[in-house]
PDB file of C-alpha atoms in Angstrom:
ATOM      1  CA  MET A   1      -0.121   0.127  -0.045  1.00 92.00           C
ATOM      2  CA  ASN A   2       1.234   3.444  -1.083  1.00 96.00           C
ATOM      3  CA  ILE A   3       0.425   6.398   1.319  1.00 96.00           C
ATOM      4  CA  SER A   4       1.797   9.714  -0.008  1.00 97.00           C
ATOM      5  CA  ILE A   5       2.176  12.713   2.012  1.00 96.00           C
ATOM      6  CA  LEU A   6       2.178  16.104   0.391  1.00 93.00           C
ATOM      7  CA  SER A   7       1.596  19.703   0.734  1.00 89.00           C
ATOM      8  CA  GLY A   8       0.692  22.462  -1.593  1.00 79.00           C
ATOM      9  CA  LYS A   9       3.698  24.523  -0.327  1.00 80.00           C
ATOM     10  CA  GLY A  10       6.984  23.936   1.500  1.00 81.00           C
ATOM     11  CA  GLY A  11       7.542  24.383   5.373  1.00 83.00           C
ATOM     12  CA  THR A  12       4.265  22.882   6.409  1.00 88.00           C
ATOM     13  CA  GLY A  13       5.870  19.797   8.309  1.00 89.00           C
ATOM     14  CA  LYS A  14       5.498  17.166   5.508  1.00 93.00           C
ATOM     15  CA  THR A  15       8.727  15.339   6.252  1.00 94.00           C
ATOM     16  CA  THR A  16       8.079  15.611   9.993  1.00 93.00           C
ATOM     17  CA  ILE A  17       4.863  13.758   9.467  1.00 95.00           C
ATOM     18  CA  SER A  18       6.312  11.361   7.034  1.00 96.00           C
ATOM     19  CA  THR A  19       9.349  10.226   9.082  1.00 96.00           C
ATOM     20  CA  ASN A  20       7.473  10.056  12.395  1.00 95.00           C
ATOM     21  CA  LEU A  21       4.510   8.250  10.949  1.00 95.00           C
ATOM     22  CA  SER A  22       6.800   5.749   9.165  1.00 96.00           C
ATOM     23  CA  ILE A  23       8.541   4.980  12.483  1.00 95.00           C
ATOM     24  CA  LEU A  24       4.850   4.701  14.352  1.00 94.00           C
ATOM     25  CA  LEU A  25       3.691   2.129  11.606  1.00 93.00           C
ATOM     26  CA  SER A  26       6.899   0.170  11.854  1.00 93.00           C
ATOM     27  CA  GLU A  27       6.210  -0.491  15.349  1.00 89.00           C
ATOM     28  CA  ASN A  28       2.977  -2.497  14.463  1.00 84.00           C
ATOM     29  CA  HIS A  29       3.721  -3.706  11.078  1.00 85.00           C
ATOM     30  CA  GLU A  30       6.753  -5.992   9.853  1.00 82.00           C
ATOM     31  CA  ASN A  31       7.201  -4.537   6.429  1.00 91.00           C
ATOM     32  CA  VAL A  32       7.116  -0.603   6.375  1.00 94.00           C
ATOM     33  CA  SER A  33       9.321   1.523   4.141  1.00 96.00           C
ATOM     34  CA  TYR A  34       9.953   5.251   3.953  1.00 97.00           C
ATOM     35  CA  PHE A  35      10.641   6.805   0.548  1.00 98.00           C
ATOM     36  CA  ASP A  36      11.975  10.482   0.253  1.00 97.00           C
ATOM     37  CA  PHE A  37      10.784  11.576  -3.167  1.00 96.00           C
ATOM     38  CA  ASP A  38      11.818  15.186  -2.582  1.00 95.00           C
ATOM     39  CA  VAL A  39      14.962  14.488  -4.770  1.00 96.00           C
ATOM     40  CA  GLU A  40      15.927  18.143  -4.992  1.00 94.00           C
ATOM     41  CA  GLU A  41      16.275  18.605  -1.391  1.00 92.00           C
ATOM     42  CA  PRO A  42      15.818  15.250   0.430  1.00 93.00           C
ATOM     43  CA  ASN A  43      15.977  15.783   4.316  1.00 92.00           C
ATOM     44  CA  GLY A  44      14.134  12.793   5.523  1.00 94.00           C
ATOM     45  CA  PHE A  45      17.434  10.820   6.295  1.00 95.00           C
ATOM     46  CA  ILE A  46      18.585  13.701   8.540  1.00 94.00           C
ATOM     47  CA  PHE A  47      16.021  12.460  11.069  1.00 94.00           C
ATOM     48  CA  LEU A  48      16.025   8.653  10.338  1.00 94.00           C
ATOM     49  CA  LYS A  49      19.825   8.473  10.214  1.00 94.00           C
ATOM     50  CA  PRO A  50      19.927   5.189   8.264  1.00 95.00           C
ATOM     51  CA  ASP A  51      23.265   3.539   7.510  1.00 94.00           C
ATOM     52  CA  ILE A  52      23.531   3.661   3.633  1.00 94.00           C
ATOM     53  CA  GLU A  53      23.807   0.076   2.614  1.00 94.00           C
ATOM     54  CA  ILE A  54      23.115   0.444  -1.322  1.00 94.00           C
ATOM     55  CA  GLU A  55      23.611   3.233  -3.761  1.00 96.00           C
ATOM     56  CA  ASN A  56      22.397   3.113  -7.261  1.00 96.00           C
ATOM     57  CA  LYS A  57      23.292   5.724  -9.826  1.00 97.00           C
ATOM     58  CA  VAL A  58      20.766   7.079 -11.961  1.00 97.00           C
ATOM     59  CA  PHE A  59      21.218   7.686 -15.663  1.00 96.00           C
ATOM     60  CA  LYS A  60      19.469   9.475 -18.460  1.00 93.00           C
ATOM     61  CA  LYS A  61      19.787   8.787 -22.189  1.00 93.00           C
ATOM     62  CA  VAL A  62      20.833  11.862 -24.228  1.00 94.00           C
ATOM     63  CA  PRO A  63      21.611  12.248 -28.088  1.00 95.00           C
ATOM     64  CA  LYS A  64      25.135  12.395 -29.399  1.00 95.00           C
ATOM     65  CA  ILE A  65      25.609  13.498 -32.907  1.00 95.00           C
ATOM     66  CA  ASP A  66      28.293  12.076 -35.150  1.00 94.00           C
ATOM     67  CA  LYS A  67      29.533  15.315 -36.871  1.00 90.00           C
ATOM     68  CA  GLU A  68      31.274  13.342 -39.581  1.00 91.00           C
ATOM     69  CA  LEU A  69      27.856  11.721 -40.605  1.00 94.00           C
ATOM     70  CA  CYS A  70      25.768  14.825 -39.774  1.00 93.00           C
ATOM     71  CA  THR A  71      24.720  16.779 -42.917  1.00 93.00           C
ATOM     72  CA  ASN A  72      23.268  19.631 -40.893  1.00 93.00           C
ATOM     73  CA  CYS A  73      20.007  19.160 -42.364  1.00 93.00           C
ATOM     74  CA  GLY A  74      18.190  20.455 -39.236  1.00 92.00           C
ATOM     75  CA  GLU A  75      15.408  17.748 -39.118  1.00 94.00           C
ATOM     76  CA  CYS A  76      16.185  16.789 -35.531  1.00 94.00           C
ATOM     77  CA  SER A  77      16.314  20.499 -34.296  1.00 94.00           C
ATOM     78  CA  LYS A  78      12.999  21.160 -36.171  1.00 94.00           C
ATOM     79  CA  LEU A  79      11.132  18.360 -34.443  1.00 94.00           C
ATOM     80  CA  CYS A  80      12.715  18.758 -30.977  1.00 94.00           C
ATOM     81  CA  LYS A  81      10.026  20.294 -28.749  1.00 94.00           C
ATOM     82  CA  PHE A  82      12.398  21.068 -25.969  1.00 94.00           C
ATOM     83  CA  ASN A  83      15.051  22.980 -28.076  1.00 94.00           C
ATOM     84  CA  ALA A  84      17.744  20.520 -26.891  1.00 95.00           C
ATOM     85  CA  ILE A  85      19.554  20.520 -30.336  1.00 95.00           C
ATOM     86  CA  SER A  86      20.806  23.455 -32.301  1.00 94.00           C
ATOM     87  CA  ILE A  87      21.740  22.919 -35.993  1.00 92.00           C
ATOM     88  CA  THR A  88      23.634  25.608 -38.007  1.00 91.00           C
ATOM     89  CA  PRO A  89      25.102  25.291 -41.307  1.00 89.00           C
ATOM     90  CA  ASN A  90      28.357  24.539 -40.038  1.00 87.00           C
ATOM     91  CA  ASN A  91      27.831  23.037 -36.596  1.00 89.00           C
ATOM     92  CA  SER A  92      25.622  20.887 -34.485  1.00 91.00           C
ATOM     93  CA  THR A  93      25.170  21.172 -30.534  1.00 93.00           C
ATOM     94  CA  VAL A  94      23.176  19.151 -28.076  1.00 95.00           C
ATOM     95  CA  PHE A  95      21.985  20.778 -24.727  1.00 95.00           C
ATOM     96  CA  GLU A  96      21.966  17.840 -22.710  1.00 93.00           C
ATOM     97  CA  LYS A  97      20.102  19.293 -19.691  1.00 93.00           C
ATOM     98  CA  LEU A  98      17.141  20.185 -21.911  1.00 94.00           C
ATOM     99  CA  CYS A  99      16.783  16.892 -23.418  1.00 93.00           C
ATOM    100  CA  HIS A 100      13.643  14.974 -22.217  1.00 91.00           C
ATOM    101  CA  ASP A 101      14.915  11.343 -23.661  1.00 90.00           C
ATOM    102  CA  CYS A 102      11.800  11.074 -26.073  1.00 91.00           C
ATOM    103  CA  GLY A 103      14.085   9.410 -28.632  1.00 92.00           C
ATOM    104  CA  LEU A 104      12.409  11.446 -31.602  1.00 94.00           C
ATOM    105  CA  CYS A 105      15.787  12.815 -32.974  1.00 94.00           C
ATOM    106  CA  TYR A 106      17.170   9.186 -33.323  1.00 93.00           C
ATOM    107  CA  ILE A 107      14.121   8.429 -35.473  1.00 93.00           C
ATOM    108  CA  ALA A 108      14.159  11.747 -37.302  1.00 92.00           C
ATOM    109  CA  CYS A 109      17.715  11.665 -38.413  1.00 95.00           C
ATOM    110  CA  PRO A 110      17.742  10.729 -42.175  1.00 95.00           C
ATOM    111  CA  VAL A 111      21.437   9.617 -42.099  1.00 95.00           C
ATOM    112  CA  GLN A 112      21.549   7.892 -38.692  1.00 94.00           C
ATOM    113  CA  ALA A 113      24.015  10.405 -37.358  1.00 95.00           C
ATOM    114  CA  ILE A 114      22.481  10.397 -33.923  1.00 95.00           C
ATOM    115  CA  SER A 115      23.337   7.843 -31.292  1.00 94.00           C
ATOM    116  CA  GLU A 116      22.382   7.396 -27.476  1.00 92.00           C
ATOM    117  CA  ILE A 117      24.789   7.996 -24.616  1.00 94.00           C
ATOM    118  CA  LEU A 118      24.093   7.752 -20.911  1.00 95.00           C
ATOM    119  CA  ARG A 119      24.547  10.703 -18.511  1.00 94.00           C
ATOM    120  CA  GLU A 120      24.517  10.402 -14.783  1.00 95.00           C
ATOM    121  CA  ILE A 121      21.816  12.866 -13.344  1.00 95.00           C
ATOM    122  CA  GLY A 122      21.464  11.462  -9.727  1.00 97.00           C
ATOM    123  CA  LYS A 123      21.386   8.506  -7.232  1.00 97.00           C
ATOM    124  CA  ILE A 124      19.147   6.237  -5.090  1.00 97.00           C
ATOM    125  CA  GLU A 125      20.248   5.310  -1.595  1.00 97.00           C
ATOM    126  CA  SER A 126      18.770   2.998   0.902  1.00 97.00           C
ATOM    127  CA  GLY A 127      19.546   1.544   4.200  1.00 96.00           C
ATOM    128  CA  LYS A 128      18.269   0.973   7.777  1.00 93.00           C
ATOM    129  CA  SER A 129      18.924   2.878  11.062  1.00 91.00           C
ATOM    130  CA  LYS A 130      20.227   0.754  13.974  1.00 88.00           C
ATOM    131  CA  ASP A 131      17.577   2.565  16.179  1.00 87.00           C
ATOM    132  CA  ILE A 132      14.690   1.625  13.863  1.00 90.00           C
ATOM    133  CA  PRO A 133      15.256  -2.025  12.699  1.00 87.00           C
ATOM    134  CA  ASN A 134      12.004  -2.493  11.185  1.00 90.00           C
ATOM    135  CA  LEU A 135      11.946   0.459   8.675  1.00 94.00           C
ATOM    136  CA  ASN A 136      13.433   0.394   5.460  1.00 95.00           C
ATOM    137  CA  ALA A 137      14.554   3.829   4.125  1.00 97.00           C
ATOM    138  CA  PHE A 138      15.002   5.155   0.637  1.00 97.00           C
ATOM    139  CA  ARG A 139      15.794   8.307  -0.912  1.00 97.00           C
ATOM    140  CA  GLY A 140      16.366   9.960  -4.308  1.00 97.00           C
ATOM    141  CA  VAL A 141      19.126  12.498  -4.703  1.00 97.00           C
ATOM    142  CA  LEU A 142      19.268  14.600  -7.769  1.00 96.00           C
ATOM    143  CA  ASN A 143      22.528  16.125  -8.911  1.00 96.00           C
ATOM    144  CA  ILE A 144      23.167  19.785  -8.340  1.00 93.00           C
ATOM    145  CA  GLY A 145      22.189  21.743 -11.487  1.00 91.00           C
ATOM    146  CA  GLU A 146      19.959  19.176 -12.952  1.00 92.00           C
ATOM    147  CA  PRO A 147      16.650  20.892 -14.286  1.00 89.00           C
ATOM    148  CA  SER A 148      14.258  17.844 -13.588  1.00 89.00           C
ATOM    149  CA  GLY A 149      13.911  15.336 -10.838  1.00 92.00           C
ATOM    150  CA  VAL A 150      11.337  13.197 -12.591  1.00 93.00           C
ATOM    151  CA  PRO A 151      13.805  10.613 -14.012  1.00 93.00           C
ATOM    152  CA  VAL A 152      15.268  10.081 -10.356  1.00 96.00           C
ATOM    153  CA  ILE A 153      11.723   9.917  -9.036  1.00 96.00           C
ATOM    154  CA  SER A 154      10.868   7.315 -11.760  1.00 95.00           C
ATOM    155  CA  ALA A 155      13.908   5.327 -10.752  1.00 96.00           C
ATOM    156  CA  LEU A 156      13.065   5.540  -6.961  1.00 97.00           C
ATOM    157  CA  LYS A 157       9.514   4.129  -7.576  1.00 96.00           C
ATOM    158  CA  LYS A 158      10.968   0.885  -8.919  1.00 96.00           C
ATOM    159  CA  PHE A 159      11.924   0.134  -5.264  1.00 96.00           C
ATOM    160  CA  LEU A 160       8.284   0.299  -4.101  1.00 95.00           C
ATOM    161  CA  ASP A 161       7.396  -3.069  -2.642  1.00 92.00           C
ATOM    162  CA  VAL A 162       3.911  -4.260  -3.308  1.00 90.00           C
ATOM    163  CA  ASP A 163       3.887  -6.131   0.108  1.00 90.00           C
ATOM    164  CA  SER A 164       4.961  -3.242   2.184  1.00 92.00           C
ATOM    165  CA  ILE A 165       3.303  -0.191   3.627  1.00 94.00           C
ATOM    166  CA  ASN A 166       5.114   2.563   1.751  1.00 96.00           C
ATOM    167  CA  ILE A 167       5.215   6.056   3.031  1.00 97.00           C
ATOM    168  CA  LEU A 168       5.852   8.394   0.032  1.00 97.00           C
ATOM    169  CA  ASP A 169       7.281  11.888   1.320  1.00 97.00           C
ATOM    170  CA  ALA A 170       6.467  13.816  -1.797  1.00 95.00           C
ATOM    171  CA  PRO A 171       8.048  17.181  -2.997  1.00 93.00           C
ATOM    172  CA  PRO A 172       6.087  20.343  -2.186  1.00 90.00           C
ATOM    173  CA  GLY A 173       3.879  21.997  -4.556  1.00 86.00           C
ATOM    174  CA  SER A 174       1.789  20.690  -7.558  1.00 86.00           C
ATOM    175  CA  SER A 175       4.653  20.142 -10.228  1.00 87.00           C
ATOM    176  CA  CYS A 176       5.352  17.199 -12.625  1.00 89.00           C
ATOM    177  CA  SER A 177       7.552  15.849  -9.715  1.00 92.00           C
ATOM    178  CA  VAL A 178       4.562  15.822  -7.333  1.00 93.00           C
ATOM    179  CA  ILE A 179       2.159  14.046  -9.831  1.00 94.00           C
ATOM    180  CA  ASN A 180       4.959  11.584 -10.845  1.00 94.00           C
ATOM    181  CA  THR A 181       5.337  10.729  -7.111  1.00 95.00           C
ATOM    182  CA  VAL A 182       1.637  10.462  -5.995  1.00 95.00           C
ATOM    183  CA  GLU A 183      -0.036   9.032  -9.069  1.00 94.00           C
ATOM    184  CA  ASP A 184       0.068   5.485  -7.875  1.00 90.00           C
ATOM    185  CA  SER A 185      -0.963   6.316  -4.284  1.00 95.00           C
ATOM    186  CA  ASP A 186      -3.687   4.338  -2.401  1.00 95.00           C
ATOM    187  CA  TYR A 187      -4.306   7.178  -0.142  1.00 96.00           C
ATOM    188  CA  SER A 188      -2.761  10.631   0.288  1.00 96.00           C
ATOM    189  CA  ILE A 189      -2.528  12.939   3.465  1.00 96.00           C
ATOM    190  CA  LEU A 190      -2.403  16.609   2.772  1.00 96.00           C
ATOM    191  CA  VAL A 191      -0.321  18.497   5.291  1.00 96.00           C
ATOM    192  CA  THR A 192      -1.224  22.155   5.665  1.00 95.00           C
ATOM    193  CA  GLU A 193      -1.056  25.007   8.060  1.00 94.00           C
ATOM    194  CA  PRO A 194      -3.797  27.353   9.410  1.00 95.00           C
ATOM    195  CA  THR A 195      -2.755  30.436   7.301  1.00 94.00           C
ATOM    196  CA  LYS A 196      -4.082  32.055   4.103  1.00 94.00           C
ATOM    197  CA  PHE A 197      -1.127  30.965   2.256  1.00 93.00           C
ATOM    198  CA  GLY A 198      -1.644  27.421   3.431  1.00 93.00           C
ATOM    199  CA  LEU A 199      -5.327  27.491   2.293  1.00 95.00           C
ATOM    200  CA  HIS A 200      -4.422  28.918  -1.044  1.00 94.00           C
ATOM    201  CA  ASP A 201      -1.736  25.972  -1.645  1.00 93.00           C
ATOM    202  CA  LEU A 202      -3.941  23.497  -0.202  1.00 95.00           C
ATOM    203  CA  LYS A 203      -6.665  24.142  -2.777  1.00 95.00           C
ATOM    204  CA  ILE A 204      -4.417  23.502  -5.626  1.00 94.00           C
ATOM    205  CA  ALA A 205      -3.198  20.057  -4.047  1.00 94.00           C
ATOM    206  CA  VAL A 206      -6.791  19.058  -3.591  1.00 96.00           C
ATOM    207  CA  GLU A 207      -7.378  19.790  -7.267  1.00 95.00           C
ATOM    208  CA  VAL A 208      -4.470  17.621  -8.229  1.00 94.00           C
ATOM    209  CA  LEU A 209      -5.605  14.634  -6.236  1.00 95.00           C
ATOM    210  CA  ARG A 210      -9.220  14.916  -7.306  1.00 96.00           C
ATOM    211  CA  TYR A 211      -7.903  14.936 -10.989  1.00 95.00           C
ATOM    212  CA  LEU A 212      -5.972  11.793 -10.196  1.00 95.00           C
ATOM    213  CA  ASN A 213      -8.850  10.326  -8.378  1.00 96.00           C
ATOM    214  CA  ILE A 214      -6.886   9.473  -5.057  1.00 96.00           C
ATOM    215  CA  PRO A 215      -8.656   9.465  -1.781  1.00 96.00           C
ATOM    216  CA  PHE A 216      -7.177  11.870   0.713  1.00 96.00           C
ATOM    217  CA  GLY A 217      -7.597  13.580   4.098  1.00 96.00           C
ATOM    218  CA  VAL A 218      -6.210  16.767   5.640  1.00 96.00           C
ATOM    219  CA  LEU A 219      -3.969  17.185   8.534  1.00 96.00           C
ATOM    220  CA  ILE A 220      -3.618  20.642  10.025  1.00 96.00           C
ATOM    221  CA  ASN A 221       0.045  21.085  11.449  1.00 94.00           C
ATOM    222  CA  LYS A 222       1.064  23.952  13.668  1.00 93.00           C
ATOM    223  CA  SER A 223      -2.648  24.124  14.808  1.00 91.00           C
ATOM    224  CA  ASP A 224      -3.802  27.229  16.522  1.00 93.00           C
ATOM    225  CA  GLU A 225      -6.727  29.724  16.814  1.00 94.00           C
ATOM    226  CA  PHE A 226      -6.850  30.175  13.156  1.00 94.00           C
ATOM    227  CA  ASP A 227      -7.618  26.618  12.391  1.00 94.00           C
ATOM    228  CA  PHE A 228     -11.134  27.763  11.110  1.00 96.00           C
ATOM    229  CA  ILE A 229      -9.360  29.061   7.949  1.00 96.00           C
ATOM    230  CA  ILE A 230      -8.703  25.258   6.969  1.00 96.00           C
ATOM    231  CA  GLU A 231     -11.760  23.837   8.824  1.00 96.00           C
ATOM    232  CA  ASN A 232     -14.329  26.024   6.899  1.00 97.00           C
ATOM    233  CA  TYR A 233     -12.887  25.143   3.593  1.00 96.00           C
ATOM    234  CA  CYS A 234     -12.805  21.318   4.350  1.00 97.00           C
ATOM    235  CA  GLU A 235     -16.306  21.497   5.686  1.00 96.00           C
ATOM    236  CA  ASN A 236     -17.502  23.295   2.375  1.00 96.00           C
ATOM    237  CA  GLU A 237     -15.662  20.774   0.267  1.00 96.00           C
ATOM    238  CA  LYS A 238     -16.679  17.662   2.324  1.00 96.00           C
ATOM    239  CA  ILE A 239     -13.019  16.887   2.977  1.00 96.00           C
ATOM    240  CA  ASP A 240     -12.061  14.806   6.045  1.00 94.00           C
ATOM    241  CA  ILE A 241      -9.733  16.202   8.578  1.00 94.00           C
ATOM    242  CA  LEU A 242      -7.619  13.378   9.987  1.00 95.00           C
ATOM    243  CA  GLY A 243      -6.324  15.426  13.025  1.00 94.00           C
ATOM    244  CA  LYS A 244      -4.150  18.141  14.064  1.00 94.00           C
ATOM    245  CA  ILE A 245      -0.612  18.722  15.409  1.00 93.00           C
ATOM    246  CA  PRO A 246      -0.726  21.851  17.689  1.00 92.00           C
ATOM    247  CA  PHE A 247       1.987  24.508  17.207  1.00 90.00           C
ATOM    248  CA  SER A 248       4.674  23.922  19.831  1.00 87.00           C
ATOM    249  CA  ARG A 249       8.029  25.694  20.465  1.00 89.00           C
ATOM    250  CA  ASN A 250       9.210  22.406  21.935  1.00 87.00           C
ATOM    251  CA  ILE A 251       8.515  20.524  18.779  1.00 86.00           C
ATOM    252  CA  ALA A 252      10.225  23.309  16.733  1.00 87.00           C
ATOM    253  CA  ASN A 253      13.385  23.068  18.863  1.00 88.00           C
ATOM    254  CA  LYS A 254      13.537  19.330  18.701  1.00 86.00           C
ATOM    255  CA  TYR A 255      12.985  19.522  14.957  1.00 85.00           C
ATOM    256  CA  SER A 256      15.678  22.163  14.299  1.00 87.00           C
ATOM    257  CA  LYS A 257      18.239  19.740  16.034  1.00 87.00           C
ATOM    258  CA  GLY A 258      17.301  16.758  13.689  1.00 87.00           C
ATOM    259  CA  ASN A 259      15.543  14.850  16.366  1.00 87.00           C
ATOM    260  CA  ILE A 260      12.675  12.357  15.932  1.00 88.00           C
ATOM    261  CA  LEU A 261       9.550  13.357  17.839  1.00 91.00           C
ATOM    262  CA  ILE A 262       7.554  10.077  18.093  1.00 90.00           C
ATOM    263  CA  ASN A 263       8.086   8.640  21.517  1.00 84.00           C
ATOM    264  CA  SER A 264      10.105  11.594  22.671  1.00 85.00           C
ATOM    265  CA  ASP A 265       7.455  14.309  22.934  1.00 84.00           C
ATOM    266  CA  ALA A 266       4.304  13.021  24.544  1.00 88.00           C
ATOM    267  CA  GLU A 267       1.966  15.468  23.153  1.00 88.00           C
ATOM    268  CA  PHE A 268       3.146  15.069  19.576  1.00 91.00           C
ATOM    269  CA  THR A 269       3.086  11.274  19.860  1.00 91.00           C
ATOM    270  CA  GLN A 270      -0.513  11.119  21.166  1.00 92.00           C
ATOM    271  CA  HIS A 271      -1.721  13.417  18.366  1.00 91.00           C
ATOM    272  CA  LEU A 272       0.082  11.271  15.760  1.00 93.00           C
ATOM    273  CA  ARG A 273      -1.271   7.976  17.154  1.00 93.00           C
ATOM    274  CA  ASP A 274      -4.762   9.573  16.973  1.00 92.00           C
ATOM    275  CA  ILE A 275      -4.117  10.456  13.412  1.00 92.00           C
ATOM    276  CA  ALA A 276      -2.677   6.862  12.601  1.00 91.00           C
ATOM    277  CA  SER A 277      -6.006   5.639  14.176  1.00 89.00           C
ATOM    278  CA  GLU A 278      -8.069   7.751  11.790  1.00 88.00           C
ATOM    279  CA  LEU A 279      -6.042   6.600   8.804  1.00 89.00           C
ATOM    280  CA  GLU A 280      -6.384   2.968   9.750  1.00 85.00           C
ATOM    281  CA  LYS A 281     -10.318   3.287   9.784  1.00 85.00           C
ATOM    282  CA  ARG A 282      -9.852   4.258   5.973  1.00 84.00           C
ATOM    283  CA  LEU A 283      -7.324   1.632   4.982  1.00 84.00           C
ATOM    284  CA  ILE A 284      -6.779  -1.872   5.634  1.00 64.00           C
ATOM    285  CA  LEU A 285      -3.127  -1.843   7.251  1.00 60.00           C
TER     286      LEU A 285
END
């Protein structure tokens, strides 16, 4: 079962919920895995602290032009929707980072001057923490300067175990990276905060999940006297609120030091257990 955890904006506490919920579920279930799909800035391992046991490099195919065979006809450049190839009367250039690996240029070249080469764009890391032996941890890491994390996300998804409860820590926002992460989810938890900015981006995330036809519920993090901003919207849209995590300076202090909150902060632990209970009412775990 794939349970994705996402938010319309960054900073709502998505990774806090993802990592601690993964640990909580691993206490009662044998096969639980945490996946950090925020490949541009994966920080779940800061809290879980697994020993990296396996590292797999991620490659992407890009075109290579044989300039001795190339006639500079420009057919490949004309058909490339991403402007990844430039052809002039005297030269041909490939902009590798613009390439989306669609393969059209290989087919279009009339003299077969284009071949495929592999370019490393990131890696997949996995391991376990000695302190959390029942939890498998995976993350994707995109190389600095790469424009798209989707190929790394696709590579990471190959490690999803159909016999496991998989917690998918999604990227923030509603971009292609988010959609590629959550599209196979059995259920999603939307983490939001009781602010107008939080509500604005929550609405966008709700639209994405409804478009993908994924069942979901909302979790209000940093809960305070302004919860009505989110509650009124959820009531009007008939969206379930799974629970709340109150705003706490103590929680923020522990988080800033990279500490796990489950079983170390009594108030947080009780709220998260209540949320897990609400989750189990909706899913067969």
